[in-house]
Coordinates of C-alpha atoms in Angstrom, one line a residue:
X277 CA -2.3 7.6 16.3
X278 CA -2.1 8.0 20.1
X279 CA -4.1 9.7 22.7
X280 CA -4.1 10.1 26.5
X281 CA -5.8 7.3 28.5
X282 CA -8.4 7.9 31.2
X283 CA -7.6 4.6 32.9
X284 CA -4.0 5.2 34.0
X285 CA -2.4 8.6 34.4
X286 CA 1.1 7.3 33.4
X287 CA 0.0 5.5 30.3
X288 CA -0.6 8.6 28.2
X289 CA 0.9 6.8 25.1
X290 CA -1.8 4.1 24.8
X291 CA -3.1 3.4 21.3
X292 CA -6.7 4.0 20.3
X293 CA -8.6 0.6 20.1
X294 CA -9.2 -0.4 16.5
X295 CA -12.9 0.2 16.8
X296 CA -12.2 3.9 17.4
X297 CA -9.9 4.3 14.5
X298 CA -11.1 5.5 11.1
X299 CA -9.9 2.3 9.6
X300 CA -8.4 -0.8 11.1
X301 CA -5.8 -3.0 9.4
X302 CA -6.4 -6.4 7.9
X303 CA -4.6 -9.2 9.8
X304 CA -1.1 -9.6 8.5
X305 CA -1.6 -13.1 7.2
X306 CA -4.5 -11.9 5.1
X307 CA -2.4 -9.1 3.7
X308 CA 0.4 -11.5 2.8
X309 CA -2.0 -13.9 1.1
X310 CA -3.6 -11.1 -0.9
X311 CA -0.3 -9.7 -2.0
X312 CA 1.1 -13.0 -3.2
X313 CA -2.2 -14.0 -4.8
X314 CA -2.5 -10.8 -6.8
X315 CA 0.8 -8.8 -6.9
X316 CA -0.7 -6.5 -9.5
X317 CA -3.5 -5.3 -7.3
X318 CA -2.1 -5.6 -3.8
X319 CA -2.4 -2.1 -2.3
X320 CA -5.5 -0.2 -1.1
X321 CA -5.5 2.8 1.1
X322 CA -7.7 3.7 4.0
X323 CA -8.5 7.0 2.4
X324 CA -7.1 10.2 1.0
X325 CA -6.6 11.6 4.5
X326 CA -4.4 8.7 5.6
X327 CA -0.9 9.8 6.0
X328 CA 1.9 7.4 5.5
X329 CA 3.2 4.0 5.6
X330 CA 1.0 1.2 7.0
X331 CA 2.7 -1.3 9.2
X332 CA 3.0 -5.0 8.6
X333 CA 5.8 -7.0 10.3
X334 CA 7.7 -9.0 7.7
X335 CA 10.7 -11.3 7.6
X336 CA 13.6 -10.7 5.3
X337 CA 13.6 -14.2 4.1
X338 CA 11.6 -17.3 4.5
X339 CA 13.8 -18.3 7.4
X340 CA 15.0 -15.0 8.9
X341 CA 13.1 -12.4 11.0
X342 CA 12.9 -8.7 10.5
X343 CA 16.0 -7.7 12.5
X344 CA 18.1 -9.0 9.6
X345 CA 16.7 -6.7 7.0
X346 CA 13.7 -5.6 5.1
X347 CA 11.7 -8.1 3.1
X348 CA 7.9 -8.1 3.5
X349 CA 5.7 -6.5 0.9
X350 CA 4.2 -3.0 1.1
X351 CA 0.5 -3.1 1.9
X352 CA -2.0 -0.7 3.2
X353 CA -5.1 -2.8 3.0
X354 CA -7.8 -1.8 5.5
X355 CA -11.0 -3.2 6.8
X356 CA -13.6 -2.3 9.4
X357 CA -13.3 -3.0 13.1
X358 CA -16.4 -5.1 12.7
X359 CA -14.7 -7.4 10.2
X360 CA -11.7 -7.7 12.5
X361 CA -14.0 -8.8 15.3
X362 CA -15.9 -11.2 13.1
X363 CA -12.6 -12.8 12.0
X364 CA -11.5 -13.3 15.6
X365 CA -14.9 -14.7 16.5
X366 CA -14.7 -17.1 13.6
X367 CA -11.2 -18.3 14.5
X368 CA -12.2 -18.9 18.1
X369 CA -15.3 -20.8 17.1
X370 CA -13.3 -22.9 14.7
X371 CA -10.8 -23.8 17.3
X372 CA -13.5 -24.6 19.8
X373 CA -15.5 -26.8 17.4
X374 CA -12.4 -28.7 16.3
X375 CA -11.1 -29.2 19.8
X376 CA -7.6 -28.7 18.4
X377 CA -5.0 -26.9 20.3
X378 CA -3.0 -26.1 17.2
X379 CA -3.3 -22.6 15.8
X380 CA -3.6 -21.8 12.2
X381 CA -1.0 -19.7 10.3
X382 CA -3.4 -16.7 10.3
X383 CA -4.0 -17.0 14.1
X384 CA -0.4 -17.2 15.0
X385 CA 0.5 -14.2 12.7
X386 CA -2.4 -12.1 13.9
X387 CA -1.7 -12.8 17.6
X388 CA 2.0 -12.1 17.2
X389 CA 1.4 -8.9 15.4
X390 CA -0.8 -7.6 18.2
X391 CA 2.0 -8.0 20.7
X392 CA 4.3 -5.0 21.3
X393 CA 7.9 -5.7 20.8
X394 CA 9.8 -2.9 22.6
X395 CA 13.1 -4.3 23.9
X396 CA 14.4 -1.0 25.4
X397 CA 13.5 2.6 26.1
X398 CA 16.1 5.3 26.8
X399 CA 17.0 9.0 27.2
X400 CA 20.1 10.5 25.7
X401 CA 21.3 14.0 26.6
X402 CA 24.0 16.3 25.3
X403 CA 26.5 17.4 27.9
X404 CA 28.6 20.4 27.2
X405 CA 31.7 18.7 28.8
X406 CA 31.4 15.1 27.8
X407 CA 29.2 15.3 24.7
X408 CA 26.4 12.9 24.0
X409 CA 25.7 10.6 26.9
X410 CA 23.1 7.9 27.9
X411 CA 21.1 9.5 30.7
X412 CA 18.7 6.7 31.5
X413 CA 17.4 3.4 30.1
X414 CA 15.4 0.3 30.7
X415 CA 16.2 -2.5 31.1
X416 CA 19.3 -1.5 33.0
X417 CA 21.4 -4.3 31.7
X418 CA 20.6 -3.6 28.0
X419 CA 23.7 -3.1 25.8
X420 CA 23.2 0.4 24.5
X421 CA 26.8 1.2 23.7
X422 CA 26.9 3.9 21.0
X423 CA 23.2 4.6 21.0
X424 CA 23.9 8.1 22.3
X425 CA 25.5 8.9 18.9
X426 CA 22.6 7.5 16.9
X427 CA 19.8 9.1 18.9
X428 CA 21.4 12.6 18.6
X429 CA 22.8 12.9 15.1
X430 CA 25.9 14.8 14.3
X431 CA 24.9 18.4 13.5
X432 CA 21.6 18.2 15.4
X433 CA 22.4 21.4 17.3
X434 CA 21.3 23.3 14.2
X435 CA 17.7 22.1 14.3
X436 CA 15.0 22.4 16.9
X437 CA 13.3 19.0 16.5
X438 CA 14.0 15.8 14.6
X439 CA 13.4 12.1 14.6
X440 CA 15.9 9.4 13.7
X441 CA 15.5 5.8 12.6
X442 CA 18.6 3.6 13.1
X443 CA 20.0 0.1 13.7
X444 CA 21.5 -1.1 16.9
X445 CA 22.8 -4.6 16.5
X446 CA 19.9 -6.8 15.5
X447 CA 17.3 -4.2 16.6
X448 CA 15.9 -1.1 15.0
X449 CA 15.5 2.2 16.8
X450 CA 13.4 5.3 16.7
X451 CA 14.4 8.4 18.7
X452 CA 12.8 11.9 18.8
X453 CA 15.2 14.8 19.4
X454 CA 14.4 18.3 20.7
X455 CA 16.6 21.4 21.3
X456 CA 15.3 23.9 23.8
X457 CA 16.8 27.3 24.6
X458 CA 17.6 27.7 28.3
X459 CA 19.0 30.5 30.4
X460 CA 22.0 28.5 31.7
X461 CA 25.6 29.3 31.4
X462 CA 26.5 25.6 32.1
X463 CA 24.3 24.4 29.3
X464 CA 25.6 27.2 27.0
X465 CA 22.0 28.4 26.3
X466 CA 20.6 25.2 24.9
X467 CA 19.4 21.9 26.3
X468 CA 19.3 18.9 23.9
X469 CA 17.9 15.5 24.5
X470 CA 16.4 12.5 22.6
X471 CA 14.0 9.8 23.8
X472 CA 14.1 6.6 21.9
X473 CA 13.1 2.9 21.8
X474 CA 14.4 -0.3 20.3
X475 CA 12.4 -3.0 18.6
X476 CA 13.2 -6.1 16.4
X477 CA 11.1 -4.5 13.6
X478 CA 11.0 -0.9 12.2
X479 CA 7.5 -1.3 10.8
X480 CA 5.7 -0.6 14.0
X481 CA 7.9 2.1 15.5
X482 CA 5.8 4.8 14.0
X483 CA 3.1 4.0 16.6
X484 CA 5.1 5.7 19.3
X485 CA 6.3 8.8 17.4
X486 CA 3.8 11.1 19.2
X487 CA 4.6 9.5 22.6
X488 CA 8.4 10.0 22.1
X489 CA 7.9 13.6 20.9
X490 CA 5.9 14.3 24.0
X491 CA 8.4 12.6 26.3
X492 CA 11.4 14.4 24.9
X493 CA 9.6 17.8 25.5
X494 CA 8.9 16.6 29.1
X495 CA 12.5 15.6 29.6
X496 CA 13.6 19.1 28.5
X497 CA 11.2 20.9 30.7
X498 CA 11.3 18.6 33.8
X499 CA 14.5 16.5 33.6
X500 CA 14.5 13.3 35.5
X501 CA 10.8 12.6 35.2
X502 CA 10.9 9.0 34.0
X503 CA 7.6 7.6 35.3
X504 CA 5.8 7.6 31.9
X505 CA 8.7 5.9 30.3
X506 CA 8.8 3.2 33.0
X507 CA 5.1 2.6 32.6
X508 CA 5.5 2.4 28.8
X509 CA 8.2 -0.1 29.0
X510 CA 6.5 -2.3 31.5
X511 CA 3.4 -2.5 29.3
X512 CA 5.1 -2.7 25.9
X513 CA 8.2 -4.7 26.5
X514 CA 9.0 -7.6 24.3
X515 CA 8.6 -11.2 25.5
X516 CA 11.6 -13.3 24.7
X517 CA 10.8 -16.6 22.8
X518 CA 10.8 -19.9 24.8
X519 CA 14.2 -20.8 23.2
X520 CA 15.8 -18.4 25.6
X521 CA 18.5 -17.3 23.1
X522 CA 17.9 -13.7 23.9
X523 CA 16.8 -12.8 20.3
X524 CA 13.4 -11.4 19.8
X525 CA 11.6 -12.2 16.6
X526 CA 9.0 -9.8 15.2
X527 CA 7.2 -12.9 13.9
X528 CA 7.8 -16.6 14.4
X529 CA 10.0 -17.9 11.7
X530 CA 7.7 -20.9 11.0
X531 CA 4.8 -18.6 10.5
X532 CA 6.4 -16.8 7.7
X533 CA 8.1 -19.8 6.0
X534 CA 5.8 -20.2 3.0
X535 CA 4.3 -16.7 3.0
X536 CA 7.0 -14.1 2.5
X537 CA 9.2 -13.7 -0.5
X538 CA 12.9 -12.8 0.1
X539 CA 12.8 -9.7 -2.1
X540 CA 9.9 -7.9 -0.5
X541 CA 10.3 -5.2 2.1
X542 CA 8.2 -4.6 5.2
X543 CA 6.2 -1.4 5.1
X544 CA 6.6 1.4 7.5
X545 CA 4.1 4.1 8.4
X546 CA 5.3 7.6 7.8
X547 CA 4.4 10.8 9.6
X548 CA 5.4 13.0 6.7
X549 CA 2.3 15.0 5.9
X550 CA 2.6 14.9 2.1
X551 CA 3.6 11.3 1.8
X552 CA 6.9 9.5 1.6
X553 CA 7.2 8.0 -1.8
X554 CA 5.7 11.0 -3.6
X555 CA 8.1 13.3 -1.9
X556 CA 11.0 11.0 -2.6
X557 CA 10.2 10.8 -6.4
X558 CA 9.5 14.6 -6.7
X559 CA 12.8 15.3 -4.9
X560 CA 14.9 13.1 -7.3
X561 CA 12.9 13.5 -10.5
X562 CA 14.2 11.3 -13.3
X563 CA 17.2 10.3 -11.1
X564 CA 14.7 7.9 -9.4
X565 CA 15.2 5.6 -12.3
X566 CA 19.0 5.4 -11.6
X567 CA 18.3 4.7 -8.0
X568 CA 15.8 2.0 -9.0
X569 CA 18.5 0.1 -11.1
X570 CA 21.1 0.4 -8.4
X571 CA 18.7 -0.8 -5.7
X572 CA 17.7 -3.8 -7.9
X573 CA 21.4 -4.6 -8.3
X574 CA 21.7 -4.6 -4.5
X575 CA 24.4 -2.0 -4.5
X576 CA 25.6 -0.3 -1.3
X577 CA 23.9 3.1 -1.3
X578 CA 24.9 5.9 1.1
X579 CA 22.8 9.1 1.3
X580 CA 24.3 12.2 2.7
X581 CA 22.3 15.1 4.0
X582 CA 22.7 17.6 6.8
X583 CA 20.1 17.5 9.6
X584 CA 17.2 17.1 9.9
X585 CA 17.6 13.4 9.6
X586 CA 14.0 12.1 9.7
X587 CA 13.1 12.8 6.1
X588 CA 16.4 11.3 4.9
X589 CA 15.6 8.1 6.8
X590 CA 12.4 8.0 4.8
X591 CA 14.5 8.1 1.6
X592 CA 16.4 5.0 2.9
X593 CA 13.1 3.2 3.2
X594 CA 11.9 4.4 -0.3
X595 CA 15.1 3.0 -1.8
X596 CA 14.3 -0.4 -0.3
X597 CA 10.8 -0.3 -1.8
X598 CA 12.3 0.3 -5.3
X599 CA 13.7 -3.2 -5.2
X600 CA 10.5 -5.1 -4.3
X601 CA 9.8 -8.3 -6.2
X602 CA 6.8 -10.5 -5.4
X603 CA 7.6 -13.5 -7.6
X604 CA 8.3 -16.5 -5.3
X605 CA 11.9 -17.7 -5.4
X606 CA 13.4 -14.7 -7.2
X607 CA 16.2 -13.1 -5.4
X608 CA 16.8 -15.8 -2.8
X609 CA 20.4 -16.1 -3.6
X610 CA 21.3 -12.4 -3.9
X611 CA 22.6 -10.2 -1.1
X612 CA 19.9 -8.9 1.1
X613 CA 19.1 -5.2 0.6
X614 CA 19.4 -4.1 4.2
X615 CA 18.2 -0.7 5.5
X616 CA 20.6 0.7 8.1
X617 CA 18.9 4.1 8.2
X618 CA 21.1 6.6 10.1
X619 CA 24.7 5.7 10.4
X620 CA 27.8 7.5 11.9
X621 CA 31.5 6.9 12.1
X622 CA 30.9 4.3 14.8
X623 CA 29.2 2.1 12.2
X624 CA 32.1 2.0 9.8
X625 CA 33.3 -1.4 11.0
X626 CA 29.8 -2.8 10.5
X627 CA 29.4 -1.3 7.0
X628 CA 32.7 -2.8 6.0
X629 CA 31.2 -6.3 6.2
X630 CA 28.0 -5.5 4.3
X631 CA 27.5 -6.7 0.7
X632 CA 24.4 -4.6 0.2
X633 CA 22.7 -1.9 2.1
X634 CA 21.1 1.6 2.0
X635 CA 21.8 4.1 4.7
X636 CA 22.0 7.8 5.4
X637 CA 24.4 10.0 7.3
X638 CA 25.0 13.6 8.3
X639 CA 28.8 13.1 8.5
X640 CA 30.6 14.3 5.4
X641 CA 33.7 12.3 6.2
X642 CA 31.9 9.2 4.8
X643 CA 32.4 10.5 1.3
X644 CA 36.2 9.9 1.7
X645 CA 35.5 6.3 2.7
X646 CA 35.0 5.1 -0.8
X647 CA 35.5 1.4 0.1
X648 CA 32.3 1.6 2.3
X649 CA 29.8 2.3 -0.5
X650 CA 29.2 1.8 -4.2
X651 CA 26.9 4.8 -4.7
X652 CA 27.1 8.2 -2.8
X653 CA 24.0 10.4 -2.9
X654 CA 24.6 14.1 -2.0
X655 CA 21.4 16.0 -2.2
X656 CA 20.1 15.2 -5.7
X657 CA 23.5 14.2 -7.0
X658 CA 24.0 10.5 -7.5
X659 CA 27.6 9.5 -8.0
X660 CA 29.9 6.5 -7.9
X661 CA 33.7 6.0 -8.0
X662 CA 33.3 2.5 -9.5
X663 CA 34.1 2.5 -13.2
X664 CA 31.8 -0.4 -13.8
X665 CA 28.8 1.4 -12.4
X666 CA 29.4 4.9 -14.0
X667 CA 27.5 4.0 -17.2
X668 CA 24.4 3.1 -15.1
X669 CA 24.2 6.7 -13.9
X670 CA 23.1 7.7 -17.5
X671 CA 19.4 7.6 -18.2
X672 CA 18.4 5.3 -21.1
X673 CA 15.5 6.0 -23.5
X674 CA 13.5 3.4 -21.6
X675 CA 14.2 5.1 -18.3
X676 CA 12.8 8.4 -19.5
X677 CA 9.8 6.6 -21.0
X678 CA 9.1 4.9 -17.7
X679 CA 9.4 8.1 -15.8
X680 CA 7.0 9.8 -18.2
X681 CA 4.4 7.0 -17.7
X682 CA 4.9 7.3 -13.9
X683 CA 4.3 11.0 -14.1
X684 CA 1.2 10.6 -16.3
X685 CA -0.3 8.0 -13.9
X686 CA 0.3 10.4 -11.0
X687 CA -1.5 13.2 -12.8
X688 CA -4.4 10.9 -13.7
X689 CA -4.6 9.9 -10.0
X690 CA -4.6 13.5 -8.8
X691 CA -7.3 14.4 -11.3
X692 CA -9.4 11.4 -10.2
X693 CA -9.1 12.4 -6.6
X694 CA -10.1 16.0 -7.3
X695 CA -12.9 15.3 -9.8
X696 CA -14.4 12.1 -8.6
X697 CA -13.5 12.2 -4.9
X698 CA -11.4 9.0 -5.2
X699 CA -10.3 8.3 -1.7
X700 CA -9.3 4.7 -2.3
X701 CA -6.1 5.2 -4.3
X702 CA -3.1 7.0 -3.1
X703 CA 0.2 8.2 -4.6
X704 CA 2.1 5.9 -2.2
X705 CA 0.2 2.9 -3.7
X706 CA 0.7 4.1 -7.2
X707 CA 4.5 4.6 -6.9
X708 CA 5.3 1.4 -5.0
X709 CA 3.1 -0.7 -7.3
X710 CA 4.6 0.9 -10.4
X711 CA 8.1 -0.4 -9.5
X712 CA 6.9 -3.7 -8.1
X713 CA 5.2 -4.4 -11.4
X714 CA 8.2 -3.3 -13.4
X715 CA 10.5 -5.6 -11.4
X716 CA 8.1 -8.5 -11.7
X717 CA 7.9 -7.9 -15.5
X718 CA 11.7 -8.1 -15.8
X719 CA 12.1 -11.4 -13.8
X720 CA 9.0 -13.0 -15.3
X721 CA 10.4 -12.4 -18.8
X722 CA 13.9 -13.7 -17.7
X723 CA 12.4 -16.8 -16.2
X724 CA 10.3 -17.5 -19.4
X725 CA 13.3 -17.0 -21.7
X726 CA 15.5 -19.2 -19.4
X727 CA 12.9 -22.0 -19.6
X728 CA 12.5 -21.8 -23.4
X729 CA 14.3 -24.1 -25.9
X730 CA 16.4 -21.1 -27.0
X731 CA 17.5 -19.3 -23.9
X732 CA 18.7 -16.2 -25.7
X733 CA 17.8 -12.6 -24.8
X734 CA 16.9 -10.7 -28.0
X735 CA 15.8 -7.2 -28.7
X736 CA 12.2 -8.3 -28.4
X737 CA 12.6 -10.0 -25.0
X738 CA 14.5 -7.0 -23.6
X739 CA 11.8 -4.6 -24.8
X740 CA 9.3 -7.0 -23.2
X741 CA 11.0 -6.3 -19.9
X742 CA 10.5 -2.5 -20.4
X743 CA 14.3 -2.0 -21.0
X744 CA 16.3 -0.4 -23.7
X745 CA 18.2 -3.1 -25.7
X746 CA 21.1 -0.7 -26.2
X747 CA 21.1 1.8 -23.3
X748 CA 20.3 -0.9 -20.6
X749 CA 22.6 -3.6 -21.9
X750 CA 25.2 -3.2 -19.0
X751 CA 22.4 -3.1 -16.4
X752 CA 21.0 -6.3 -17.9
X753 CA 24.4 -8.0 -17.8
X754 CA 24.8 -7.0 -14.1
X755 CA 21.3 -8.3 -13.4
X756 CA 22.0 -11.7 -15.0
X757 CA 25.2 -12.1 -13.0
X758 CA 23.8 -11.1 -9.6
X759 CA 20.5 -13.1 -9.9
X760 CA 22.2 -16.2 -11.2
X761 CA 20.8 -16.5 -14.7
X762 CA 23.9 -18.2 -15.9
X763 CA 22.2 -20.3 -18.6
X764 CA 20.9 -17.2 -20.5
X765 CA 22.7 -16.1 -23.6
X766 CA 22.7 -12.5 -24.7
X767 CA 22.3 -11.8 -28.4
X768 CA 25.2 -10.1 -30.1
X769 CA 22.7 -7.6 -31.5
X770 CA 22.4 -6.1 -28.0
X771 CA 25.5 -3.9 -28.3
X772 CA 26.3 -0.9 -26.3
X773 CA 25.0 2.4 -27.5

């Protein structure tokens, strides 16, 4: 949430202090500890009126930072501003009493999270003669080649407003687009621009959505007025680490070393009024179970949709959340499930080298590039050209049963909210926790069987995972291969249906 500031005319993007917000966020370190300590009860919501994804910077692995992918767990824990202040006071008192200059893990993570990490701000415009062009940026020496085609998606001339998440090298970007009618022959009756930012992490970009939306309208109405953007960058720009290698980390690597599991994804905050995951699952229906399996198998998933792009970027994020695992050590050796968000033809060379990703595009030509993806999603149609994956597109009996349970849980939640005024639980929490628990259940069972005297998967152990011994046999074989369960044997009774 943003509001205008009384203190500086140019800083109209400043955030409301935590004491003024309806609910502040728990320090990131505390969130991580809570999630790892109790994965089955790791999400609470500020309230029924809270819209969206809560932020929490996470690292993709124990030794990599957010720019390399998505890996920290979803969490929307909240606490009062008073508790936050008390925590800071306790930390300061502890450091003072001990006389030690060393900071605890909690202190380092909290202080780092509070810092803004904006590495660039820019304006992109559509020129009737030269097409998309970078109009202005800070810093001036920032490599923004190609950002003009990410900030204004192909086909954007058909929509009035949009927002776009994307990747640029090791950074993530958010741009807000607007299309304004003008009485100008040179501009062919329309003026189109985007204002965007780059950051090492996508989890905090939502903070500046309102600011970017306001600034793009300002750029359309009074082109060339960059003062608010200059002030924003000066106040929010990232501080390069002492190593001087030019790479900004969203959180120091050593701070996350023992806290973050490889297969968890950092949570974004969403501005979609009806919620992200709930919209995602209602859109795909039972097909969500197919996407769940493909995400868990770390397949390359490309989602096609015409503009607007914003809601499709949310589907990219939701696909990542389907593959969350909170059991330490699971998934360390598998390809990282990387969110690329919006991609265009300029990203083809990058995608060629990716083993696992999920992205979206508005360019239909990608469908012909069958070597770039394993799964192509067109509207609600999930398809693949890979013979080995085609059987996975069929729903098993267990898939339908899981979807039925998910639907029932959602109906019970909605009833509780309506009848009892339950403002603690949310659909977002329910959906993400549902798949997290399902994934944990699978890998917990696999680990137990692998450690047993007879490491053989039977009908009973497969059912214990919540899978269909017949319909999910191929999925299970893929899973064993990808996650390195080489010592497990599969009972001959588990034959294909």
